[in-house]
Amino acid sequence: MPVERSAVLDALKVVKDPDLHRDIVSLGFIKDLTIDGGGVAFTIELTTPACPVKDQMRDQARAAVLQVAGVSAVDVTMTARVREAVGGDSTRSMIPGVKNIIAVGAGKGGVGKTTVAVNLAIALAKCGGKVGIIDADIYGPNVPIMLGMKGQLTTDGQKIVPAEKYGLQVISMAFLTGDDAPIIWRGPMLHGALQQFFREVRWVDLDYLVIDLPPGTGDVALSLSQTVPVAGAIVVTTPQQVSLADTRRAVAMYKKLNIPPLGIVENMSYFACSNCGHAANIFGHGGGERMAADLNIPFLGRVPIYQPIREGSDAGVPLMISEPDSPAAQAFMAAAERTAAQVSIASFNRPATIPLTIVR
């Protein structure tokens, strides 16, 4: 009895995407379905390579198709194609070579925002995404220090070529100035620098471009919102009330600028003693998660106080490189996966483009 294509697709409808809450057939994830006698082969094309349950989805799909009458073997290939979460409009055009822009900000300084941005970017790259990072913290451009990078940028004759390290394409103001040179700029100059980073850099096939913003609510975030379509913002906080109050202001700013908050990361969440394992809540407990629930935005996870995070940042070897299996690195990975999921959800909720009809 020949295996029917419709029977295979019906069987696959039991497999649902956990974030989009729809089956993989109606979502259009099934590609290249072939049937050869009792052998069935197909590809499941996810919306992000950072899906934490892709192996379970593969196994569930294989088991479901094996239940179809006449099927004796199933070959499942897993792949991903990241979709744009937002598109350009009359005032903000997409950056060539970039699908999604993710801003990483904080309401105040000293909460480890750049550390989170760098490790999140590396985590997304480790998942299989193509990732770049812009060090837009103009007054404190520390991304090259954390990545162990020095030197000057080059050009290909037309555009600036980003530096590369740990699988990231990297642009920073630190590449354009001396180590000890202060950057004393007014708003228009900041806007011009951001424009150059966006439009005059040869970004190559990026799924995610992470923007490390200055802390607070100021010119750079405003310029970002006015210049390019942003998929969303991650806001970094610590658990204590002083940080949470400023974080609320930052979330309100992003909403006012029409940049959807992708979620909150609570950094320096607790300290786990390496000897006895006791977790000390030095800055309080649960503040970031409670605030996320109160503001009705996702909570992306807690990152502990862990000495190798600081040591790796100073040495230019981020924790996602030096200790990828440590609990702290796994916290960064989980936050990256949840971030990618939020971008995927936004890509499916994106309003359809209505064609313009010209009446003559």
Coordinates of C-alpha atoms in Angstrom, one line a residue, residues 106-257:
A106 CA 20.1 49.2 31.3
G107 CA 18.5 51.9 33.4
K108 CA 21.8 52.6 35.2
G109 CA 25.5 51.8 34.9
G110 CA 27.3 49.1 36.8
V111 CA 24.8 46.2 36.3
G112 CA 27.0 44.3 33.9
K113 CA 25.2 45.3 30.7
T114 CA 28.2 44.9 28.4
T115 CA 29.1 41.5 29.9
V116 CA 25.6 40.3 29.3
A117 CA 25.5 41.7 25.7
V118 CA 28.8 40.0 24.8
N119 CA 28.0 36.6 26.3
L120 CA 24.5 36.7 24.8
A121 CA 25.9 37.4 21.4
I122 CA 28.4 34.5 21.6
A123 CA 25.6 32.2 22.9
L124 CA 23.5 33.1 19.9
A125 CA 26.5 32.3 17.6
K126 CA 27.1 29.0 19.4
C127 CA 23.6 28.0 18.6
G128 CA 24.3 28.4 14.9
G129 CA 23.1 32.0 14.3
K130 CA 25.1 34.5 12.4
V131 CA 25.7 37.3 14.8
G132 CA 27.3 40.8 14.9
I133 CA 27.7 43.3 17.8
I134 CA 27.9 47.1 17.8
D135 CA 29.6 48.7 20.8
A136 CA 27.3 51.7 20.9
D137 CA 28.2 52.6 24.4
I138 CA 30.1 55.6 23.0
Y139 CA 31.5 56.9 26.2
G140 CA 32.6 53.5 27.5
P141 CA 33.4 51.3 24.6
N142 CA 34.5 48.1 26.4
V143 CA 33.4 45.4 24.0
P144 CA 36.9 45.0 22.4
I145 CA 38.4 44.6 25.9
M146 CA 36.0 41.8 26.7
L147 CA 36.7 40.1 23.4
G148 CA 40.5 40.6 23.6
M149 CA 40.6 42.7 20.4
K150 CA 42.9 45.6 19.4
G151 CA 43.8 47.3 16.2
Q152 CA 42.1 49.4 13.6
L153 CA 39.3 48.7 11.2
T154 CA 39.8 48.2 7.5
T155 CA 37.8 48.9 4.4
D156 CA 37.1 47.0 1.2
G157 CA 37.2 50.2 -0.8
Q158 CA 33.5 51.0 -0.3
K159 CA 32.5 50.1 3.3
I160 CA 34.1 49.4 6.7
V161 CA 34.9 45.8 7.2
P162 CA 33.9 44.7 10.8
A163 CA 36.5 42.9 12.9
E164 CA 35.8 39.3 13.8
K165 CA 36.3 37.3 17.0
Y166 CA 34.6 34.2 18.5
G167 CA 32.2 34.0 15.5
L168 CA 31.1 37.6 15.9
Q169 CA 31.3 40.5 13.5
V170 CA 32.4 43.5 15.7
I171 CA 32.3 47.3 15.4
S172 CA 33.3 49.6 18.2
M173 CA 34.2 53.2 18.7
A174 CA 37.3 51.9 20.5
F175 CA 38.7 50.8 17.2
L176 CA 38.6 54.5 16.0
T177 CA 40.2 56.2 19.0
G178 CA 43.1 55.8 21.3
D179 CA 42.8 53.8 24.5
D180 CA 43.1 56.9 26.7
A181 CA 41.2 59.4 24.4
P182 CA 38.0 60.7 25.9
I183 CA 35.0 60.9 23.6
I184 CA 33.3 64.3 24.2
W185 CA 30.4 64.5 21.8
R186 CA 27.1 66.1 21.5
G187 CA 23.9 64.4 20.3
P188 CA 24.3 65.1 16.6
M189 CA 27.7 63.6 16.6
L190 CA 26.4 60.5 18.4
H191 CA 23.7 60.2 15.8
G192 CA 26.2 60.5 13.0
A193 CA 28.4 57.7 14.5
L194 CA 25.5 55.4 14.8
Q195 CA 24.5 56.1 11.2
Q196 CA 28.0 55.2 10.1
F197 CA 28.0 52.0 12.1
F198 CA 24.7 51.0 10.5
R199 CA 25.0 52.1 6.9
E200 CA 28.7 52.2 6.2
V201 CA 29.7 48.8 7.5
R202 CA 29.8 45.6 5.4
W203 CA 27.6 43.4 7.5
V204 CA 27.4 39.9 6.1
D205 CA 24.2 37.8 6.4
L206 CA 23.5 38.5 10.0
D207 CA 20.5 36.9 11.7
Y208 CA 21.0 39.0 14.8
L209 CA 22.9 42.3 15.3
V210 CA 23.3 43.0 19.1
I211 CA 23.6 46.7 20.0
D212 CA 25.3 47.4 23.4
L213 CA 23.7 50.7 24.4
P214 CA 24.9 53.3 27.0
P215 CA 23.1 53.0 30.3
G216 CA 20.2 55.3 31.0
T217 CA 17.7 57.0 28.8
G218 CA 19.5 59.2 26.4
D219 CA 20.5 60.2 22.9
V220 CA 21.8 56.9 21.6
A221 CA 18.6 55.0 22.3
L222 CA 16.6 57.8 20.7
S223 CA 18.8 57.8 17.6
L224 CA 18.5 54.0 17.4
S225 CA 14.7 54.1 17.4
Q226 CA 14.7 56.9 14.7
T227 CA 17.2 55.2 12.4
V228 CA 16.5 51.5 12.0
P229 CA 13.7 49.1 12.8
V230 CA 14.6 47.3 16.0
A231 CA 13.3 43.8 16.8
G232 CA 13.3 44.6 20.5
A233 CA 15.3 45.4 23.6
I234 CA 16.8 43.3 26.4
V235 CA 17.0 45.3 29.7
V236 CA 19.7 44.3 32.2
T237 CA 19.1 44.8 35.9
T238 CA 20.3 43.6 39.3
P239 CA 17.9 42.5 42.1
Q240 CA 18.1 45.5 44.4
Q241 CA 15.5 48.3 44.4
V242 CA 17.8 51.1 43.2
S243 CA 18.5 49.2 40.0
L244 CA 14.9 48.1 39.6
A245 CA 13.6 51.6 39.8
D246 CA 15.9 52.7 36.9
T247 CA 15.1 49.6 35.0
R248 CA 11.4 50.5 35.0
R249 CA 12.3 53.8 33.5
A250 CA 14.4 52.1 30.8
V251 CA 11.5 49.7 29.9
A252 CA 9.1 52.7 29.7
M253 CA 11.6 54.5 27.4
Y254 CA 11.8 51.6 25.0
K255 CA 8.0 51.3 24.9
K256 CA 7.7 55.0 24.2
L257 CA 10.2 54.7 21.4

